[in-house]
Tab-separated table of C-alpha atoms and ligand atoms in Angstrom:
chain	number	residue	atom	x	y	z
A	1	MET	CA	0.000	0.000	0.000
A	2	LEU	CA	1.358	3.381	-1.051
A	3	ILE	CA	-0.138	6.439	0.594
A	4	ASP	CA	0.452	10.027	-0.466
A	5	ILE	CA	-0.008	12.499	2.333
A	6	ALA	CA	-0.389	15.991	0.903
A	7	ASP	CA	0.597	19.307	2.454
A	8	VAL	CA	2.360	18.152	5.592
A	9	PHE	CA	4.203	21.483	5.274
A	10	THR	CA	3.511	24.576	3.161
A	11	ALA	CA	5.913	25.576	0.387
A	12	ASP	CA	7.218	28.448	2.551
A	13	GLU	CA	7.858	26.194	5.517
A	14	VAL	CA	9.712	23.740	3.296
A	15	ASP	CA	11.833	26.500	1.738
A	16	GLU	CA	12.910	27.715	5.149
A	17	MET	CA	13.717	24.203	6.373
A	18	ARG	CA	15.664	23.264	3.250
A	19	THR	CA	17.700	26.505	3.159
A	20	ARG	CA	18.739	26.150	6.777
A	21	LEU	CA	19.526	22.438	6.427
A	22	LEU	CA	21.707	22.955	3.365
A	23	ALA	CA	23.971	25.259	5.394
A	24	GLU	CA	24.743	22.400	7.837
A	25	PRO	CA	27.536	19.788	7.438
A	26	TRP	CA	26.651	16.809	5.196
A	27	VAL	CA	28.358	13.418	4.991
A	28	ASP	CA	28.517	10.471	2.575
A	29	GLY	CA	25.179	8.630	2.590
A	30	LYS	CA	26.935	5.276	2.941
A	31	VAL	CA	27.197	5.870	6.736
A	32	THR	CA	23.692	4.503	7.358
A	33	ALA	CA	23.632	1.906	4.566
A	34	GLY	CA	23.984	-1.824	5.074
A	35	GLN	CA	26.996	-3.502	3.409
A	36	ARG	CA	25.036	-4.647	0.409
A	37	SER	CA	23.222	-1.382	-0.282
A	38	ALA	CA	26.305	0.809	0.303
A	39	ARG	CA	27.599	-0.361	-3.098
A	40	ASP	CA	24.619	1.215	-4.846
A	41	LYS	CA	24.138	4.283	-2.665
A	42	PHE	CA	25.427	7.617	-3.931
A	43	ASN	CA	24.096	10.601	-2.046
A	44	ARG	CA	24.813	12.771	0.947
A	45	GLN	CA	23.128	12.833	4.317
A	46	LEU	CA	22.870	15.431	7.007
A	47	ASN	CA	25.196	14.608	9.869
A	48	GLU	CA	23.050	12.683	12.367
A	49	ASP	CA	24.405	14.824	15.201
A	50	SER	CA	23.123	18.040	13.619
A	51	ALA	CA	21.006	19.832	16.258
A	52	LEU	CA	19.029	21.476	13.486
A	53	GLY	CA	18.311	18.088	11.917
A	54	VAL	CA	17.079	16.763	15.260
A	55	LEU	CA	14.887	19.843	15.712
A	56	PHE	CA	13.379	19.613	12.221
A	57	GLY	CA	12.900	15.877	12.681
A	58	GLN	CA	10.841	16.590	15.790
A	59	ARG	CA	8.899	19.243	13.901
A	60	ILE	CA	8.054	16.697	11.177
A	61	LEU	CA	6.882	14.074	13.670
A	62	ALA	CA	4.834	16.630	15.607
A	63	ARG	CA	3.106	17.702	12.407
A	64	LEU	CA	2.384	14.091	11.463
A	65	SER	CA	0.972	13.230	14.865
A	66	ASP	CA	-1.827	15.723	14.073
A	67	ASN	CA	-2.391	14.236	10.618
A	68	ALA	CA	-5.404	11.893	10.646
A	69	LEU	CA	-4.463	10.082	7.423
A	70	PHE	CA	-0.896	9.440	8.577
A	71	MET	CA	-2.011	8.157	11.973
A	72	SER	CA	-4.682	5.942	10.464
A	73	ALA	CA	-2.462	4.544	7.696
A	74	ALA	CA	0.696	3.975	9.767
A	75	LEU	CA	-0.737	3.188	13.213
A	76	PRO	CA	2.679	4.150	14.579
A	77	LYS	CA	4.165	2.441	17.604
A	78	ARG	CA	7.740	3.720	17.347
A	79	ILE	CA	9.334	6.063	14.840
A	80	TYR	CA	12.980	6.283	13.865
A	81	PRO	CA	13.948	9.975	14.069
A	82	PRO	CA	13.938	11.523	10.572
A	83	LEU	CA	17.174	11.760	8.580
A	84	PHE	CA	17.797	14.047	5.618
A	85	ASN	CA	19.387	13.310	2.261
A	86	ARG	CA	20.313	15.178	-0.898
A	87	TYR	CA	21.056	14.034	-4.430
A	88	SER	CA	22.572	16.034	-7.297
A	89	GLY	CA	25.035	15.636	-10.178
A	90	GLY	CA	23.803	12.189	-11.195
A	91	GLU	CA	23.680	10.801	-7.655
A	92	ALA	CA	21.267	7.874	-7.169
A	93	PHE	CA	20.433	4.925	-4.928
A	94	GLY	CA	19.986	1.627	-6.776
A	95	PHE	CA	17.351	-1.010	-5.996
A	96	HIS	CA	17.617	-2.166	-2.384
A	97	ILE	CA	15.562	-3.186	0.583
A	98	ASP	CA	15.893	-1.320	3.879
A	99	ASN	CA	17.288	-3.069	6.963
A	100	ALA	CA	14.473	-4.746	8.921
A	101	ILE	CA	15.611	-3.435	12.297
A	102	ARG	CA	17.294	-0.136	13.019
A	103	GLY	CA	18.893	0.885	16.293
A	104	ILE	CA	18.331	4.516	17.198
A	105	LYS	CA	21.677	6.238	17.652
A	106	GLY	CA	22.578	7.003	21.265
A	107	VAL	CA	19.660	5.104	22.826
A	108	ARG	CA	18.929	1.420	23.276
A	109	GLU	CA	15.658	1.504	21.416
A	110	ARG	CA	15.251	-0.390	18.163
A	111	VAL	CA	12.653	0.110	15.460
A	112	ARG	CA	11.267	-2.596	13.157
A	113	THR	CA	10.892	-0.878	9.795
A	114	ASP	CA	7.309	-1.818	8.888
A	115	LEU	CA	6.853	1.380	6.887
A	116	SER	CA	9.211	3.763	5.151
A	117	ALA	CA	8.422	7.451	4.689
A	118	THR	CA	9.891	10.095	2.410
A	119	LEU	CA	9.021	13.770	2.842
A	120	PHE	CA	9.894	15.737	-0.293
A	121	LEU	CA	11.606	19.047	0.466
A	122	THR	CA	12.291	20.349	-3.058
A	123	ASP	CA	9.927	21.670	-5.716
A	124	PRO	CA	9.883	18.915	-8.392
A	125	GLN	CA	10.089	21.535	-11.175
A	126	THR	CA	13.614	22.421	-10.062
A	127	TYR	CA	15.208	19.010	-10.604
A	128	ASP	CA	15.162	16.198	-13.154
A	129	GLY	CA	15.128	12.541	-12.122
A	130	GLY	CA	15.131	11.697	-8.434
A	131	GLU	CA	11.916	9.657	-8.609
A	132	LEU	CA	11.430	7.185	-5.793
A	133	VAL	CA	10.630	3.930	-7.610
A	134	ILE	CA	8.820	1.346	-5.503
A	135	ARG	CA	8.158	-2.237	-6.560
A	136	ASP	CA	4.946	-3.654	-5.218
A	137	THR	CA	2.612	-6.456	-6.198
A	138	PHE	CA	1.198	-4.276	-9.006
A	139	GLY	CA	4.609	-3.595	-10.546
A	140	GLU	CA	6.743	-0.481	-10.248
A	141	ARG	CA	5.455	2.873	-9.161
A	142	SER	CA	7.369	6.077	-9.591
A	143	VAL	CA	6.829	8.746	-6.958
A	144	LYS	CA	7.889	12.386	-7.203
A	145	LEU	CA	5.731	14.593	-5.029
A	146	PRO	CA	5.431	18.349	-4.519
A	147	ALA	CA	7.557	19.847	-1.762
A	148	GLY	CA	5.903	19.340	1.628
A	149	HIS	CA	4.170	16.087	0.604
A	150	LEU	CA	5.019	12.681	2.060
A	151	VAL	CA	4.811	9.145	0.724
A	152	LEU	CA	4.361	6.146	2.996
A	153	TYR	CA	5.258	2.713	1.611
A	154	PRO	CA	5.777	-0.777	3.008
A	155	GLY	CA	9.218	-1.437	4.471
A	156	THR	CA	9.064	-4.828	2.779
A	157	SER	CA	9.275	-3.329	-0.712
A	158	VAL	CA	12.284	-3.093	-3.005
A	159	HIS	CA	12.886	0.521	-4.042
A	160	LYS	CA	15.391	2.923	-5.572
A	161	VAL	CA	15.979	6.610	-6.236
A	162	ASN	CA	16.639	7.497	-9.889
A	163	PRO	CA	19.695	9.603	-10.739
A	164	VAL	CA	19.208	13.347	-10.286
A	165	THR	CA	20.477	14.808	-13.547
A	166	ARG	CA	19.604	18.487	-13.001
A	167	GLY	CA	19.205	20.537	-9.840
A	168	GLU	CA	19.081	18.950	-6.423
A	169	ARG	CA	16.623	16.732	-4.559
A	170	VAL	CA	16.439	17.181	-0.796
A	171	ALA	CA	14.219	14.956	1.347
A	172	ALA	CA	13.605	13.724	4.849
A	173	PHE	CA	13.218	9.988	5.347
A	174	PHE	CA	12.411	7.738	8.277
A	175	TRP	CA	10.922	4.433	9.339
A	176	ILE	CA	7.906	3.500	11.367
A	177	GLU	CA	7.255	0.434	13.483
A	178	SER	CA	3.522	-0.033	13.343
A	179	LEU	CA	1.126	-1.473	15.886
A	180	VAL	CA	0.131	-3.739	12.982
A	181	ARG	CA	3.081	-5.441	11.327
A	182	GLU	CA	1.373	-6.687	8.142
A	183	ASP	CA	0.804	-4.258	5.306
A	184	SER	CA	-2.338	-6.084	4.110
A	185	GLN	CA	-3.926	-5.826	7.555
A	186	ARG	CA	-3.041	-2.129	7.886
A	187	SER	CA	-4.566	-1.590	4.468
A	188	LEU	CA	-7.887	-3.196	5.492
A	189	LEU	CA	-7.967	-1.166	8.706
A	190	LEU	CA	-7.317	2.044	6.796
A	191	ASP	CA	-10.120	1.310	4.314
A	192	MET	CA	-12.495	0.617	7.145
A	193	ASP	CA	-11.450	3.705	9.083
A	194	VAL	CA	-11.883	5.955	6.046
A	195	ALA	CA	-15.354	4.504	5.407
A	196	ILE	CA	-16.345	4.991	9.049
A	197	GLN	CA	-15.150	8.634	8.993
A	198	ARG	CA	-17.089	9.246	5.785
A	199	LEU	CA	-20.270	7.678	7.116
A	200	SER	CA	-19.964	9.624	10.312
A	201	ALA	CA	-19.579	12.897	8.364
A	202	GLN	CA	-22.773	11.969	6.500
A	203	GLN	CA	-24.482	11.403	9.845
A	204	ALA	CA	-25.286	7.840	8.972
A	205	ASP	CA	-27.354	5.613	11.212
A	206	ASP	CA	-25.796	5.521	14.701
A	207	GLU	CA	-26.396	1.856	15.321
A	208	SER	CA	-24.565	0.797	12.114
A	209	LEU	CA	-21.693	3.156	12.859
A	210	LEU	CA	-21.377	1.752	16.344
A	211	GLN	CA	-21.264	-1.753	14.930
A	212	LEU	CA	-18.671	-0.863	12.305
A	213	SER	CA	-16.454	0.948	14.819
A	214	GLY	CA	-16.711	-2.104	17.011
A	215	VAL	CA	-15.467	-4.298	14.167
A	216	TYR	CA	-12.601	-1.868	13.483
A	217	HIS	CA	-11.447	-1.887	17.088
A	218	ASN	CA	-11.849	-5.604	17.496
A	219	LEU	CA	-9.742	-6.244	14.389
A	220	LEU	CA	-7.140	-3.763	15.678
A	221	ARG	CA	-7.139	-5.566	19.020
A	222	ARG	CA	-6.624	-8.896	17.266
A	223	TRP	CA	-3.861	-7.720	14.902
A	224	SER	CA	-1.888	-5.217	16.970
A	225	ASP	CA	1.066	-5.875	19.178
A	226	VAL	CA	1.660	-3.099	21.686
B	301	NI	NI1	15.763	2.639	1.163
């Protein structure tokens, strides 16, 4: 399941974030890659110790915690603090699969990467290439969203970033451990939640809504691990 979450930040907010981030120290993106994927990874990442990166990461997560679609689609249990990357001059990241478990730097917590998220921080008109290509059961999907928009995709999927041949692509990326490990189950819960919200906005029959919400919560109870 791929979910586009629009307008997490406005264009102005993104411009400010990106300009300030670009003035910070950046390092070779291979620092957070596994051995296998390091061979195919050509980009730069914001130094993980950057105080500004930590601050903006918190700002992103705070914004998302108020986003109904994000919360409903991801059902987050733990979130790996956002990292930032940039690609230019032909840089790319070949097909790979993300590590299943990631330790959070400096703390003992670990995150199972059920979902991956990319928040686009550059206007797509200003760069060529840089599409996030995700392989799922329906084939390959190419994702290049407006600045301030986020894509959520299953951590189980093989994906790549196409070479950036003009301009620069800046993004935030992070992983989410969900209360519900299986993508197919999260997808059913999201469909049901969206339908319940819609019916409730239409002031549908209370008794049916109560019954449906009961089914939603009982499925969540059955499928979640807290
Ligand atoms: Ni990846």
